Coordinates of C-alpha atoms in Angstrom, one line a residue:
X1 CA 9.5 121.5 54.2
X2 CA 11.5 123.0 51.4
X3 CA 9.6 121.4 48.5
X4 CA 6.1 122.4 49.4
X5 CA 4.6 121.5 46.0
X6 CA 5.6 117.8 46.2
X7 CA 4.7 117.7 50.0
X8 CA 1.2 118.9 49.2
X9 CA 0.8 116.3 46.5
X10 CA 1.7 113.5 48.9
X11 CA -0.7 114.9 51.5
X12 CA -3.6 115.1 49.0
X13 CA -2.9 111.7 47.6
X14 CA -3.0 110.2 51.1
X15 CA -6.2 112.0 52.0
X16 CA -7.8 110.8 48.7
X17 CA -7.1 107.2 49.6
X18 CA -7.8 107.4 53.3
X19 CA -10.9 109.6 53.3
X20 CA -12.1 109.4 49.6
X21 CA -11.4 113.1 49.4
X22 CA -11.9 115.0 46.1
X23 CA -8.6 116.0 44.6
X24 CA -9.7 119.4 43.4
X25 CA -11.2 120.5 46.7
X26 CA -8.2 119.2 48.8
X27 CA -5.7 120.7 46.4
X28 CA -7.3 124.1 46.5
X29 CA -7.4 124.0 50.4
X30 CA -3.7 123.5 50.5
X31 CA -3.0 126.1 47.9
X32 CA -4.8 128.6 50.2
X33 CA -2.8 127.4 53.2
X34 CA 0.7 127.4 51.5
X35 CA 2.1 130.3 49.5
X36 CA 3.2 128.7 46.2
X37 CA 4.3 130.4 43.0
X38 CA 2.2 129.9 39.9
X39 CA 4.8 127.5 38.5
X40 CA 4.7 125.4 41.7
X41 CA 0.9 125.3 41.6
X42 CA 1.0 124.1 38.0
X43 CA 3.7 121.5 38.9
X44 CA 1.7 120.2 42.0
X45 CA -1.5 120.0 39.9
X46 CA 0.1 118.0 37.1
X47 CA 1.9 115.6 39.5
X48 CA -1.3 115.1 41.6
X49 CA -3.7 114.5 38.8
X50 CA -1.2 112.5 36.8
X51 CA -0.4 110.2 39.7
X52 CA -4.1 109.6 40.4
X53 CA -4.9 108.9 36.8
X54 CA -2.0 106.4 36.3
X55 CA -2.1 104.9 39.8
X56 CA -2.8 101.3 38.7
X57 CA -0.1 101.4 36.0
X58 CA 2.4 102.9 38.5
X59 CA 1.5 100.4 41.2
X60 CA 1.8 97.5 38.8
X61 CA 5.4 98.6 38.1
X62 CA 6.3 99.4 41.7
X63 CA 5.0 95.9 42.8
X64 CA 7.7 94.3 40.7
X65 CA 10.3 95.9 42.9
X66 CA 8.8 94.8 46.2
X67 CA 9.2 91.6 48.1
X68 CA 5.7 92.0 49.7
X69 CA 2.2 93.1 48.6
X70 CA 2.0 96.8 47.8
X71 CA -1.1 97.0 49.9
X72 CA 1.0 96.4 53.0
X73 CA 3.3 99.4 52.4
X74 CA 2.9 102.5 54.5
X75 CA 0.7 104.8 52.5
X76 CA 2.8 107.9 53.0
X77 CA 5.9 106.1 51.8
X78 CA 4.1 104.5 48.9
X79 CA 2.8 107.9 47.7
X80 CA 6.3 109.3 47.9
X81 CA 7.4 106.4 45.6
X82 CA 4.3 106.9 43.3
X83 CA 4.9 110.6 42.7
X84 CA 8.6 110.0 41.9
X85 CA 7.6 107.2 39.4
X86 CA 5.1 109.6 37.7
X87 CA 7.8 112.3 37.3
X88 CA 10.4 109.8 36.0
X89 CA 8.1 108.2 33.3
X90 CA 5.6 110.9 32.5
X91 CA 7.4 114.3 32.9
X92 CA 10.2 115.0 30.5
X93 CA 11.7 118.0 32.2
X94 CA 12.2 116.6 35.7
X95 CA 15.7 115.1 36.3
X96 CA 15.5 111.6 37.8
X97 CA 17.7 112.5 40.7
X98 CA 15.4 115.4 41.7
X99 CA 12.3 113.2 41.6
X100 CA 14.0 110.6 43.8
X101 CA 15.8 112.9 46.3
X102 CA 12.7 115.0 47.0
X103 CA 10.5 112.0 47.5
X104 CA 13.1 110.6 50.0
X105 CA 13.1 113.9 51.9
X106 CA 9.3 114.1 52.0
X107 CA 9.2 110.6 53.4
X108 CA 12.0 111.4 55.9
X109 CA 10.0 114.4 57.2
X110 CA 7.2 112.2 58.5
X111 CA 8.5 108.7 58.6
X112 CA 12.3 108.9 58.8
X113 CA 12.7 105.2 59.3
X114 CA 11.1 104.5 56.0
X115 CA 13.2 106.9 53.9
X116 CA 15.8 104.2 53.3
X117 CA 13.1 101.9 51.9
X118 CA 11.8 104.6 49.6
X119 CA 15.3 105.4 48.4
X120 CA 16.2 101.8 47.8
X121 CA 13.0 101.1 45.7
X122 CA 13.5 104.2 43.6
X123 CA 17.2 103.6 43.0
X124 CA 16.3 100.0 41.9
X125 CA 13.6 101.5 39.6
X126 CA 16.1 103.8 38.0
X127 CA 18.3 100.8 37.2
X128 CA 15.4 99.1 35.4
X129 CA 13.5 101.9 33.6
X130 CA 13.1 99.9 30.4
X131 CA 10.7 97.4 32.2
X132 CA 8.1 100.1 32.7
X133 CA 6.3 99.3 29.5
X134 CA 6.2 95.5 30.1
X135 CA 2.8 94.2 31.1
X136 CA 2.8 90.5 31.7
X137 CA -0.9 89.8 31.5
X138 CA -2.6 87.5 29.0
X139 CA -6.1 88.3 30.1
X140 CA -7.3 91.2 27.8
X141 CA -9.4 92.8 30.5
X142 CA -6.5 92.8 33.0
X143 CA -4.1 94.0 30.3
X144 CA -6.2 97.0 29.4
X145 CA -6.9 97.7 33.0
X146 CA -3.2 98.1 33.7
X147 CA -2.3 99.7 30.4
X148 CA -4.9 102.5 30.7
X149 CA -5.1 102.5 34.5
X150 CA -8.8 101.8 35.0
X151 CA -10.2 99.3 37.5
X152 CA -10.9 95.9 36.1
X153 CA -14.6 96.0 36.8
X154 CA -14.9 99.3 34.9
X155 CA -13.0 97.9 31.8
X156 CA -15.3 94.9 31.9
X157 CA -18.4 97.1 32.2
X158 CA -17.2 99.3 29.3
X159 CA -16.7 96.3 27.0
X160 CA -20.4 95.7 27.2
X161 CA -21.1 99.2 25.9
X162 CA -18.3 99.9 23.4
X163 CA -16.3 98.2 20.8
X164 CA -12.5 97.7 21.4
X165 CA -11.3 100.7 19.4
X166 CA -13.8 103.1 21.0
X167 CA -13.0 101.7 24.5
X168 CA -9.3 102.2 24.2
X169 CA -9.8 105.7 22.8
X170 CA -12.1 106.5 25.7
X171 CA -9.7 105.3 28.3
X172 CA -6.8 107.2 26.7
X173 CA -9.0 110.4 26.7
X174 CA -9.8 109.8 30.4
X175 CA -6.1 110.0 31.1
X176 CA -5.6 113.4 29.4
X177 CA -6.0 116.7 31.4
X178 CA -9.2 118.5 30.2
X179 CA -9.0 121.9 28.5
X180 CA -9.9 124.9 30.6
X181 CA -13.3 126.0 29.3
X182 CA -15.2 129.1 30.5
X183 CA -18.7 130.4 29.9
X184 CA -18.9 134.1 29.1
X185 CA -21.3 136.0 31.3
X186 CA -23.2 137.8 28.6
X187 CA -25.2 139.7 31.2
X188 CA -22.0 141.7 31.8
X189 CA -19.8 141.5 28.7
X190 CA -19.8 140.2 25.1
X191 CA -17.7 137.3 24.1
X192 CA -15.5 139.4 21.8
X193 CA -14.8 142.0 24.5
X194 CA -13.9 139.3 27.1
X195 CA -11.7 137.6 24.5
X196 CA -9.9 140.9 24.0
X197 CA -9.4 141.5 27.7
X198 CA -7.9 138.1 28.2
X199 CA -5.7 138.3 25.2
X200 CA -4.4 141.6 26.6
X201 CA -3.4 139.7 29.7
X202 CA -1.3 137.4 27.6
X203 CA -3.8 134.5 28.0
X204 CA -4.3 132.4 24.9
X205 CA -8.0 132.1 24.0
X206 CA -9.8 129.8 21.5
X207 CA -13.4 129.4 20.5
X208 CA -15.4 126.5 21.9
X209 CA -18.3 124.6 20.2
X210 CA -20.9 126.8 22.0
X211 CA -21.4 130.4 21.3
X212 CA -20.9 131.5 24.9
X213 CA -17.8 129.3 25.4
X214 CA -14.1 130.2 25.3
X215 CA -11.2 127.7 25.8
X216 CA -8.2 129.1 27.6
X217 CA -4.6 128.0 27.9
X218 CA -4.5 126.8 31.5
X219 CA -2.9 129.6 33.5
X220 CA -3.0 128.2 37.0
X221 CA -4.9 130.2 39.6
X222 CA -7.6 131.5 37.3
X223 CA -9.8 132.7 40.2
X224 CA -7.3 135.5 40.8
X225 CA -7.8 137.0 37.3
X226 CA -9.6 140.3 37.6
X227 CA -12.2 139.3 35.0
X228 CA -13.1 136.3 37.1
X229 CA -13.4 138.3 40.2
X230 CA -15.6 140.8 38.3
X231 CA -18.0 138.0 37.3
X232 CA -17.3 138.2 33.6
X233 CA -17.1 134.4 33.2
X234 CA -17.7 131.1 35.0
X235 CA -15.5 128.0 34.7
X236 CA -17.6 125.3 33.2
X237 CA -17.4 122.4 30.8
X238 CA -19.2 122.6 27.5
X239 CA -21.2 119.4 28.3
X240 CA -22.5 121.1 31.5
X241 CA -23.4 124.2 29.5
X242 CA -25.4 122.2 27.0
X243 CA -27.9 121.0 29.7
X244 CA -29.1 124.6 30.2
X245 CA -29.1 125.3 26.5
X246 CA -31.3 122.2 25.9
X247 CA -33.7 123.3 28.6
X248 CA -34.0 126.6 26.8
X249 CA -35.6 128.7 29.6
X250 CA -37.2 131.9 28.5
X251 CA -37.2 135.3 30.3
X252 CA -40.1 135.5 32.8
X253 CA -40.5 131.8 33.3
X254 CA -40.5 129.9 36.6
X255 CA -37.7 127.3 36.6
X256 CA -36.7 124.6 39.1
X257 CA -33.1 123.4 39.3
X258 CA -33.5 120.3 41.5
X259 CA -29.8 119.6 42.3
X260 CA -28.3 123.0 41.8
X261 CA -24.9 123.3 43.6
X262 CA -22.4 124.8 42.9
X263 CA -24.6 126.9 40.6
X264 CA -22.9 126.6 37.2
X265 CA -26.0 125.4 35.4
X266 CA -28.3 127.5 37.6
X267 CA -26.5 130.8 36.7
X268 CA -26.4 129.8 33.1
X269 CA -30.2 129.4 33.2
X270 CA -30.4 132.9 34.6
X271 CA -28.1 134.2 31.9
X272 CA -30.3 132.6 29.2
X273 CA -33.3 134.2 30.8
X274 CA -31.6 137.6 30.7
X275 CA -31.9 137.6 34.5
X276 CA -35.7 137.9 34.3
X277 CA -38.1 135.4 35.9
X278 CA -37.6 133.1 38.8
X279 CA -35.3 130.1 39.4
X280 CA -35.8 128.0 42.5
X281 CA -32.6 126.1 43.2
X282 CA -32.6 123.1 45.5
X283 CA -29.6 121.6 47.3
X284 CA -29.3 119.3 50.3
X285 CA -26.2 120.9 51.8
X286 CA -26.1 124.3 53.5
X287 CA -22.5 125.0 52.4
X288 CA -23.5 124.3 48.8
X289 CA -26.4 126.7 49.1
X290 CA -23.9 129.4 50.1
X291 CA -21.8 128.5 47.0
X292 CA -24.8 129.1 44.7
X293 CA -25.4 132.5 46.4
X294 CA -21.8 133.5 46.1
X295 CA -21.6 132.6 42.4
X296 CA -24.9 134.4 41.7
X297 CA -23.7 137.5 43.4
X298 CA -20.3 137.5 41.6
X299 CA -22.1 137.1 38.2
X300 CA -24.7 139.9 39.0
X301 CA -27.7 137.6 39.0
X302 CA -30.7 138.2 41.3
X303 CA -33.4 135.8 40.1
X304 CA -32.1 132.7 41.8
X305 CA -33.8 131.6 45.1
X306 CA -31.7 128.8 46.7
X307 CA -33.6 126.5 49.0
X308 CA -32.2 124.0 51.4
X309 CA -34.2 120.9 50.4
X310 CA -33.7 117.2 49.9
X311 CA -35.2 116.8 46.4
X312 CA -35.9 113.1 46.9
X313 CA -38.6 114.1 49.4
X314 CA -41.9 114.7 47.5
X315 CA -43.6 118.1 48.2
X316 CA -47.2 118.1 47.0
X317 CA -47.4 121.8 47.3
X318 CA -45.1 122.1 44.3
X319 CA -47.3 120.2 41.9
X320 CA -47.9 122.0 38.6
X321 CA -45.7 124.9 39.7
X322 CA -42.9 125.2 37.1
X323 CA -42.6 126.0 33.4
X324 CA -39.4 124.0 33.1
X325 CA -37.3 121.8 35.3
X326 CA -33.6 121.0 35.2
X327 CA -32.8 117.6 36.8
X328 CA -29.0 117.2 36.7
X329 CA -29.2 114.0 38.7
X330 CA -26.6 112.7 41.2
X331 CA -24.7 110.0 39.4
X332 CA -21.6 107.8 39.3
X333 CA -19.6 110.6 37.6
X334 CA -17.9 108.3 35.2
X335 CA -17.9 111.1 32.6
X336 CA -15.6 113.1 34.8
X337 CA -12.6 110.9 34.9
X338 CA -10.4 113.5 33.2
X339 CA -11.3 116.2 35.7
X340 CA -11.8 114.0 38.9
X341 CA -9.6 111.0 38.2
X342 CA -10.1 109.6 41.8
X343 CA -13.7 108.7 40.9
X344 CA -12.4 105.6 39.0
X345 CA -10.9 104.3 42.3
X346 CA -13.7 105.3 44.6
X347 CA -16.8 104.2 42.7
X348 CA -17.9 100.6 42.8
X349 CA -20.2 98.8 40.3
X350 CA -22.9 98.3 43.0
X351 CA -22.9 102.1 43.5
X352 CA -24.4 102.5 40.1
X353 CA -27.5 100.5 40.9
X354 CA -27.9 102.4 44.3
X355 CA -27.8 105.7 42.4
X356 CA -30.5 104.6 39.9
X357 CA -32.9 104.4 42.9
X358 CA -32.3 108.0 43.7
X359 CA -32.5 109.1 40.1
X360 CA -35.9 107.4 39.6
X361 CA -37.3 109.1 42.7
X362 CA -36.0 112.5 41.6
X363 CA -37.4 112.2 38.0
X364 CA -40.8 111.0 39.4
X365 CA -40.9 114.1 41.7
X366 CA -40.0 116.4 38.8
X367 CA -42.8 114.9 36.7
X368 CA -45.3 116.2 39.3
X369 CA -43.8 119.6 39.7
X370 CA -43.8 120.6 36.0
X371 CA -46.9 122.2 34.5
X372 CA -48.9 120.6 31.7
X373 CA -47.1 121.5 28.5
X374 CA -43.9 122.1 30.5
X375 CA -40.5 120.4 30.0
X376 CA -37.9 118.5 32.0
X377 CA -34.3 118.1 31.1
X378 CA -32.8 115.0 32.6
X379 CA -29.0 115.0 32.5
X380 CA -26.0 113.2 34.2
X381 CA -22.3 113.4 34.0
X382 CA -21.9 109.7 33.5
X383 CA -22.0 107.3 30.6
X384 CA -23.7 104.2 32.1
X385 CA -26.8 102.9 30.4
X386 CA -28.4 102.1 33.8
X387 CA -28.3 105.8 34.9
X388 CA -29.3 107.2 31.5
X389 CA -31.3 105.5 28.8
X390 CA -32.7 102.9 31.2
X391 CA -34.0 105.5 33.6
X392 CA -35.8 107.4 30.8
X393 CA -37.2 104.3 29.2
X394 CA -38.6 103.0 32.5
X395 CA -40.0 106.4 33.3
X396 CA -41.8 106.7 29.9
X397 CA -43.2 103.2 30.3
X398 CA -44.8 104.2 33.6
X399 CA -45.8 107.8 32.6
X400 CA -47.7 107.9 29.3
X401 CA -48.4 111.6 29.8
X402 CA -44.7 112.4 28.9
X403 CA -42.8 112.2 25.6
X404 CA -39.3 112.7 24.5
X405 CA -38.6 116.0 22.7
X406 CA -36.3 116.5 19.7
X407 CA -33.4 118.6 21.0
X408 CA -31.4 118.8 17.7
X409 CA -32.4 122.5 17.3
X410 CA -30.4 123.4 20.4
X411 CA -27.3 121.3 19.6
X412 CA -25.0 121.3 16.6
X413 CA -25.5 118.1 14.5
X414 CA -21.9 116.9 14.9
X415 CA -22.5 116.3 18.6
X416 CA -25.1 113.6 18.0
X417 CA -23.8 110.0 17.8
X418 CA -27.2 108.3 17.0
X419 CA -30.3 109.6 15.3
X420 CA -32.4 109.5 18.4
X421 CA -33.6 111.8 21.2
X422 CA -30.5 111.3 23.4
X423 CA -27.4 113.5 23.4
X424 CA -24.4 111.5 24.6
X425 CA -21.1 113.2 25.0
X426 CA -17.7 111.5 25.3
X427 CA -14.3 112.9 26.0
X428 CA -12.7 111.0 23.1
X429 CA -15.3 112.2 20.6
X430 CA -16.3 115.7 21.7
X431 CA -13.4 116.8 24.0
X432 CA -15.9 117.5 26.8
X433 CA -16.8 115.7 30.0
X434 CA -18.9 112.6 29.4
X435 CA -22.6 113.6 29.6
X436 CA -26.1 112.4 28.9
X437 CA -28.9 114.9 28.1
X438 CA -32.5 114.4 27.1
X439 CA -35.7 116.4 27.3
X440 CA -39.2 115.3 28.3
X441 CA -42.5 117.1 27.8
X442 CA -45.6 116.7 29.9
X443 CA -48.7 116.2 27.7
X444 CA -51.4 116.2 30.3

């Protein structure tokens, strides 16, 4: 296959839909398998993520050129059409003929009998480009769903939480690629020295909100940069960094990270502790335990003890064992739609309520493991009320020996939306992933 970049995109799109694969993991697997230039990697990344983000808008448009339901179209052929439509309407520098011809060739490579169908649909689309912005829907939920390419149930759910202006800004932000943020590993280098090294490589560098954060111009395969290999930084969103900052672990303390993989927050905790003390890091998957170990080794950290454990299983022997606990709970991930756009298509409303059951069990277990006077940070990378405020309020109703802690000392004022104990981050307001963070203290 001559055009490896587009071929990879179609393969990943197909696996996302057939197997609910994660876009970032699959894309990296194919990048390792196929030898692509940095330009081809960047192109494949943009086409993949863009097509996933705008899938509903693209499909609505494609449907108008079909004489049957789009769900009955061969998935490989449909993905060939989708990536061409994305290039035609969302990428200025790609000639229309190149987008069409390459998609036809990719279809022909696997389903030669369908290449004529793909060619016919795309040629018809080129003759009717002006109709792309026409959305014939009077229902406001359906209209916004198509316009911003979010599933109907999610738009309907968001209307219960946000006003119209905020909702549209949020969905627009969800369709923008996130900035590339890194956490400086201050155990090995200062922020200024790392900035200088990266600038000398021709990488554009900007300051983030947090003192240990830098924002980089996306340069493609960052893992090949020597400073990354040497463990001078970790790729991490600022919202994720804030969870560790709010926990505020001190050197010499004993910390539990209940859901630790891949180790971004865990290694940040160790960094804040100056690599002194002990961090017990639970995860349920063996391969993720190995990820934590690999990241700790690269960053020069030796106080993390990864343990293969299902944190939902209560362990009485851990009662009153930890000074502080980080519970970054499994969640719906609806704060990550910029970074993992397929989540919007894979998650269902009923999944939220199933996840709350796990979150309650985890928080209840954490409440037993923390020492009297100790603290727990509860965080998620989602923006649903059920997984955030409701979890904490229910917990406090049932556990009078805990109270919420003011975390404003650890966070700059402009990040707070309301004057309460909860930190809520949104991509449209803070240019971070969507996050919820709060801190609980055990009184007796």
